[in-house]
Amino acid sequence: MAGSALAIVHLLVFDALARHAHGIVVMIWAAVVAVAASAYGLGVGITGLVVTVAIVAAVLAIVVYLAPRPSTEPT
């Protein structure tokens, strides 16, 4: 589950970077901070860490997928 979520995030993040989407780097760092804070703050074991990574990756994938895309129409 965690691997599938991370693969989807990987594709969506590179798609957002290719589209020059604003704020993607901030979202990635926020996800890293969320995983680190929950891992150290809650003192979860390896199973809790895998679940945390899967949840954060799924949320990041949803946010990146729903992020507004720039218009490709000529002006």
CSV table of N, CA, C and O in Angstrom, one decimal:
chain,number,residue,atom,x,y,z
A,1,MET,N,0.8,-1.2,0.0
A,1,MET,CA,0.0,0.0,0.0
A,1,MET,C,0.9,1.3,0.0
A,1,MET,O,0.6,2.2,-0.8
A,2,ALA,N,1.9,1.3,0.9
A,2,ALA,CA,2.8,2.4,0.9
A,2,ALA,C,3.5,2.6,-0.4
A,2,ALA,O,3.7,3.7,-0.9
A,3,GLY,N,4.0,1.5,-1.0
A,3,GLY,CA,4.7,1.6,-2.2
A,3,GLY,C,3.9,2.1,-3.4
A,3,GLY,O,4.3,2.9,-4.2
A,4,SER,N,2.6,1.7,-3.4
A,4,SER,CA,1.7,2.1,-4.5
A,4,SER,C,1.4,3.6,-4.3
A,4,SER,O,1.4,4.4,-5.3
A,5,ALA,N,1.2,4.1,-3.1
A,5,ALA,CA,0.9,5.5,-2.8
A,5,ALA,C,2.1,6.3,-3.2
A,5,ALA,O,2.0,7.4,-3.8
A,6,LEU,N,3.3,5.8,-2.8
A,6,LEU,CA,4.5,6.6,-3.2
A,6,LEU,C,4.8,6.6,-4.7
A,6,LEU,O,5.3,7.6,-5.2
A,7,ALA,N,4.4,5.6,-5.4
A,7,ALA,CA,4.6,5.6,-6.9
A,7,ALA,C,3.6,6.6,-7.5
A,7,ALA,O,4.0,7.3,-8.4
A,8,ILE,N,2.4,6.7,-7.0
A,8,ILE,CA,1.5,7.6,-7.5
A,8,ILE,C,1.9,9.1,-7.2
A,8,ILE,O,1.9,9.9,-8.1
A,9,VAL,N,2.4,9.3,-6.0
A,9,VAL,CA,2.9,10.6,-5.6
A,9,VAL,C,4.1,11.0,-6.5
A,9,VAL,O,4.2,12.1,-7.0
A,10,HIS,N,5.0,10.0,-6.8
A,10,HIS,CA,6.1,10.2,-7.7
A,10,HIS,C,5.7,10.7,-9.0
A,10,HIS,O,6.2,11.7,-9.6
A,11,LEU,N,4.7,10.0,-9.6
A,11,LEU,CA,4.2,10.5,-11.0
A,11,LEU,C,3.6,11.8,-10.9
A,11,LEU,O,3.8,12.7,-11.8
A,12,LEU,N,2.7,12.1,-9.9
A,12,LEU,CA,2.0,13.3,-9.8
A,12,LEU,C,3.0,14.5,-9.6
A,12,LEU,O,2.8,15.6,-10.1
A,13,VAL,N,4.0,14.3,-8.7
A,13,VAL,CA,4.9,15.3,-8.4
A,13,VAL,C,5.8,15.7,-9.7
A,13,VAL,O,5.9,16.9,-10.0
A,14,PHE,N,6.2,14.7,-10.4
A,14,PHE,CA,7.0,15.0,-11.6
A,14,PHE,C,6.1,15.7,-12.7
A,14,PHE,O,6.6,16.5,-13.4
A,15,ASP,N,4.8,15.3,-12.7
A,15,ASP,CA,3.9,15.9,-13.6
A,15,ASP,C,3.7,17.4,-13.2
A,15,ASP,O,3.8,18.3,-14.1
A,16,ALA,N,3.6,17.7,-11.9
A,16,ALA,CA,3.4,19.0,-11.5
A,16,ALA,C,4.7,19.9,-11.7
A,16,ALA,O,4.6,21.0,-12.1
A,17,LEU,N,5.9,19.2,-11.5
A,17,LEU,CA,7.1,19.9,-11.8
A,17,LEU,C,7.3,20.2,-13.3
A,17,LEU,O,7.7,21.3,-13.7
A,18,ALA,N,6.8,19.3,-14.1
A,18,ALA,CA,6.9,19.6,-15.6
A,18,ALA,C,6.0,20.7,-16.0
A,18,ALA,O,6.3,21.4,-16.9
A,19,ARG,N,4.8,20.8,-15.3
A,19,ARG,CA,3.9,21.9,-15.6
A,19,ARG,C,4.3,23.2,-15.0
A,19,ARG,O,3.6,24.2,-15.1
A,20,HIS,N,5.4,23.2,-14.2
A,20,HIS,CA,5.8,24.4,-13.5
A,20,HIS,C,4.7,24.9,-12.5
A,20,HIS,O,4.5,26.0,-12.3
A,21,ALA,N,4.1,23.9,-11.8
A,21,ALA,CA,3.1,24.2,-10.8
A,21,ALA,C,3.7,24.9,-9.7
A,21,ALA,O,4.8,24.5,-9.2
A,22,HIS,N,3.1,25.9,-9.2
A,22,HIS,CA,3.6,26.7,-8.1
A,22,HIS,C,3.2,26.0,-6.8
A,22,HIS,O,2.1,25.5,-6.6
A,23,GLY,N,4.1,26.0,-5.8
A,23,GLY,CA,3.8,25.4,-4.5
A,23,GLY,C,4.1,24.0,-4.3
A,23,GLY,O,3.9,23.4,-3.2
A,24,ILE,N,4.5,23.3,-5.4
A,24,ILE,CA,4.7,21.8,-5.2
A,24,ILE,C,5.9,21.5,-4.3
A,24,ILE,O,5.8,20.6,-3.5
A,25,VAL,N,6.9,22.3,-4.3
A,25,VAL,CA,8.0,22.1,-3.4
A,25,VAL,C,7.6,22.3,-2.0
A,25,VAL,O,8.0,21.5,-1.1
A,26,VAL,N,6.8,23.3,-1.7
A,26,VAL,CA,6.3,23.5,-0.4
A,26,VAL,C,5.5,22.3,0.1
A,26,VAL,O,5.6,21.9,1.3
A,27,MET,N,4.7,21.8,-0.8
A,27,MET,CA,3.8,20.6,-0.4
A,27,MET,C,4.7,19.4,-0.1
A,27,MET,O,4.4,18.7,0.9
A,28,ILE,N,5.8,19.2,-0.8
A,28,ILE,CA,6.7,18.1,-0.6
A,28,ILE,C,7.4,18.2,0.8
A,28,ILE,O,7.4,17.3,1.5
A,29,TRP,N,7.9,19.4,1.0
A,29,TRP,CA,8.5,19.7,2.3
A,29,TRP,C,7.5,19.5,3.5
A,29,TRP,O,7.9,19.0,4.6
A,30,ALA,N,6.3,20.0,3.3
A,30,ALA,CA,5.3,19.8,4.3
A,30,ALA,C,5.0,18.3,4.6
A,30,ALA,O,4.8,17.9,5.7
A,31,ALA,N,5.0,17.5,3.5
A,31,ALA,CA,4.8,16.1,3.7
A,31,ALA,C,6.0,15.4,4.5
A,31,ALA,O,5.8,14.6,5.4
A,32,VAL,N,7.2,15.9,4.2
A,32,VAL,CA,8.4,15.4,4.9
A,32,VAL,C,8.3,15.8,6.4
A,32,VAL,O,8.6,14.9,7.2
A,33,VAL,N,7.9,17.0,6.6
A,33,VAL,CA,7.8,17.5,8.0
A,33,VAL,C,6.7,16.7,8.7
A,33,VAL,O,6.9,16.3,9.9
A,34,ALA,N,5.6,16.4,8.1
A,34,ALA,CA,4.5,15.7,8.7
A,34,ALA,C,5.0,14.3,9.1
A,34,ALA,O,4.6,13.8,10.2
A,35,VAL,N,5.7,13.6,8.2
A,35,VAL,CA,6.2,12.2,8.5
A,35,VAL,C,7.2,12.3,9.6
A,35,VAL,O,7.1,11.5,10.6
A,36,ALA,N,8.1,13.2,9.6
A,36,ALA,CA,9.1,13.3,10.6
A,36,ALA,C,8.5,13.6,12.0
A,36,ALA,O,8.9,13.0,13.0
A,37,ALA,N,7.6,14.6,12.0
A,37,ALA,CA,7.0,15.0,13.2
A,37,ALA,C,6.1,13.8,13.8
A,37,ALA,O,6.2,13.6,15.0
A,38,SER,N,5.4,13.1,13.0
A,38,SER,CA,4.6,12.0,13.6
A,38,SER,C,5.5,10.9,14.0
A,38,SER,O,5.2,10.2,15.0
A,39,ALA,N,6.6,10.6,13.2
A,39,ALA,CA,7.5,9.5,13.6
A,39,ALA,C,8.2,9.8,14.9
A,39,ALA,O,8.3,8.9,15.8
A,40,TYR,N,8.7,11.0,15.1
A,40,TYR,CA,9.4,11.3,16.3
A,40,TYR,C,8.5,11.8,17.4
A,40,TYR,O,8.7,11.4,18.6
A,41,GLY,N,7.5,12.5,17.1
A,41,GLY,CA,6.6,13.0,18.1
A,41,GLY,C,5.7,11.9,18.7
A,41,GLY,O,5.4,11.9,19.9
A,42,LEU,N,5.2,11.0,17.9
A,42,LEU,CA,4.4,9.9,18.4
A,42,LEU,C,5.1,8.7,18.9
A,42,LEU,O,4.6,7.8,19.5
A,43,GLY,N,6.4,8.6,18.4
A,43,GLY,CA,7.2,7.4,18.8
A,43,GLY,C,6.6,6.1,18.2
A,43,GLY,O,6.6,5.1,18.9
A,44,VAL,N,6.2,6.2,17.0
A,44,VAL,CA,5.6,5.0,16.4
A,44,VAL,C,6.7,4.0,16.0
A,44,VAL,O,7.8,4.4,15.8
A,45,GLY,N,6.3,2.7,15.9
A,45,GLY,CA,7.3,1.7,15.5
A,45,GLY,C,7.3,1.6,14.0
A,45,GLY,O,6.8,2.5,13.3
A,46,ILE,N,7.9,0.6,13.4
A,46,ILE,CA,8.0,0.5,12.0
A,46,ILE,C,6.7,0.4,11.3
A,46,ILE,O,6.5,0.9,10.2
A,47,THR,N,5.8,-0.4,11.9
A,47,THR,CA,4.4,-0.5,11.3
A,47,THR,C,3.7,0.9,11.3
A,47,THR,O,3.1,1.2,10.3
A,48,GLY,N,3.8,1.6,12.4
A,48,GLY,CA,3.2,2.9,12.4
A,48,GLY,C,3.9,3.9,11.4
A,48,GLY,O,3.2,4.7,10.8
A,49,LEU,N,5.2,3.7,11.2
A,49,LEU,CA,5.8,4.6,10.3
A,49,LEU,C,5.4,4.3,8.8
A,49,LEU,O,5.2,5.2,8.1
A,50,VAL,N,5.2,3.0,8.5
A,50,VAL,CA,4.8,2.7,7.2
A,50,VAL,C,3.4,3.2,6.9
A,50,VAL,O,3.0,3.7,5.9
A,51,VAL,N,2.5,3.1,7.9
A,51,VAL,CA,1.1,3.6,7.8
A,51,VAL,C,1.1,5.1,7.7
A,51,VAL,O,0.4,5.6,6.9
A,52,THR,N,2.0,5.8,8.5
A,52,THR,CA,2.1,7.2,8.4
A,52,THR,C,2.5,7.7,7.0
A,52,THR,O,2.0,8.6,6.4
A,53,VAL,N,3.6,7.0,6.5
A,53,VAL,CA,4.1,7.3,5.1
A,53,VAL,C,3.0,7.1,4.1
A,53,VAL,O,2.8,7.9,3.2
A,54,ALA,N,2.2,6.0,4.2
A,54,ALA,CA,1.2,5.7,3.2
A,54,ALA,C,0.1,6.8,3.3
A,54,ALA,O,-0.4,7.2,2.3
A,55,ILE,N,-0.3,7.2,4.5
A,55,ILE,CA,-1.4,8.2,4.7
A,55,ILE,C,-0.9,9.6,4.1
A,55,ILE,O,-1.6,10.2,3.4
A,56,VAL,N,0.3,10.0,4.5
A,56,VAL,CA,0.8,11.3,4.0
A,56,VAL,C,1.0,11.2,2.5
A,56,VAL,O,0.7,12.2,1.8
A,57,ALA,N,1.5,10.1,1.9
A,57,ALA,CA,1.6,10.0,0.5
A,57,ALA,C,0.3,10.1,-0.2
A,57,ALA,O,0.1,10.7,-1.3
A,58,ALA,N,-0.8,9.4,0.4
A,58,ALA,CA,-2.1,9.5,-0.2
A,58,ALA,C,-2.7,10.9,-0.2
A,58,ALA,O,-3.2,11.4,-1.2
A,59,VAL,N,-2.5,11.6,0.9
A,59,VAL,CA,-3.0,13.0,1.0
A,59,VAL,C,-2.2,13.9,0.0
A,59,VAL,O,-2.8,14.7,-0.6
A,60,LEU,N,-0.9,13.7,-0.1
A,60,LEU,CA,-0.1,14.5,-1.0
A,60,LEU,C,-0.6,14.2,-2.4
A,60,LEU,O,-0.7,15.2,-3.2
A,61,ALA,N,-0.8,13.0,-2.8
A,61,ALA,CA,-1.3,12.6,-4.1
A,61,ALA,C,-2.6,13.3,-4.4
A,61,ALA,O,-2.8,13.9,-5.5
A,62,ILE,N,-3.5,13.3,-3.5
A,62,ILE,CA,-4.8,14.0,-3.7
A,62,ILE,C,-4.7,15.5,-3.9
A,62,ILE,O,-5.3,16.1,-4.8
A,63,VAL,N,-3.8,16.1,-3.0
A,63,VAL,CA,-3.6,17.5,-3.1
A,63,VAL,C,-3.0,17.9,-4.4
A,63,VAL,O,-3.4,18.9,-5.1
A,64,VAL,N,-2.0,17.2,-4.8
A,64,VAL,CA,-1.3,17.5,-6.1
A,64,VAL,C,-2.2,17.2,-7.3
A,64,VAL,O,-2.2,18.0,-8.2
A,65,TYR,N,-3.0,16.2,-7.2
A,65,TYR,CA,-3.9,15.9,-8.3
A,65,TYR,C,-5.0,17.0,-8.5
A,65,TYR,O,-5.4,17.3,-9.6
A,66,LEU,N,-5.5,17.5,-7.3
A,66,LEU,CA,-6.5,18.5,-7.4
A,66,LEU,C,-6.0,19.9,-7.5
A,66,LEU,O,-6.8,20.9,-7.6
A,67,ALA,N,-4.7,20.1,-7.5
A,67,ALA,CA,-4.1,21.4,-7.7
A,67,ALA,C,-4.5,22.0,-9.0
A,67,ALA,O,-4.6,21.3,-10.0
A,68,PRO,N,-4.7,23.3,-9.1
A,68,PRO,CA,-5.1,23.9,-10.4
A,68,PRO,C,-4.0,23.8,-11.4
A,68,PRO,O,-2.8,23.9,-11.1
A,69,ARG,N,-4.4,23.5,-12.6
A,69,ARG,CA,-3.5,23.4,-13.7
A,69,ARG,C,-3.5,24.7,-14.5
A,69,ARG,O,-4.5,25.3,-14.7
A,70,PRO,N,-2.3,25.1,-15.0
A,70,PRO,CA,-2.3,26.3,-15.8
A,70,PRO,C,-3.0,26.1,-17.1
A,70,PRO,O,-3.0,25.0,-17.7
A,71,SER,N,-3.6,27.1,-17.6
A,71,SER,CA,-4.3,27.0,-18.9
A,71,SER,C,-3.3,26.9,-20.0
A,71,SER,O,-2.3,27.6,-20.1
A,72,THR,N,-3.7,26.1,-21.0
A,72,THR,CA,-2.8,25.9,-22.2
A,72,THR,C,-3.4,26.6,-23.4
A,72,THR,O,-2.8,26.6,-24.5
A,73,GLU,N,-4.4,27.4,-23.2
A,73,GLU,CA,-5.0,28.2,-24.3
A,73,GLU,C,-4.2,29.4,-24.6
A,73,GLU,O,-3.7,30.0,-23.7
A,74,PRO,N,-4.0,29.7,-25.9
A,74,PRO,CA,-3.2,30.9,-26.3
A,74,PRO,C,-4.0,32.1,-25.9
A,74,PRO,O,-5.2,32.2,-26.0
A,75,THR,N,-3.2,33.1,-25.5
A,75,THR,CA,-3.9,34.4,-25.1
A,75,THR,C,-3.8,35.4,-26.2
A,75,THR,O,-3.0,35.4,-27.1
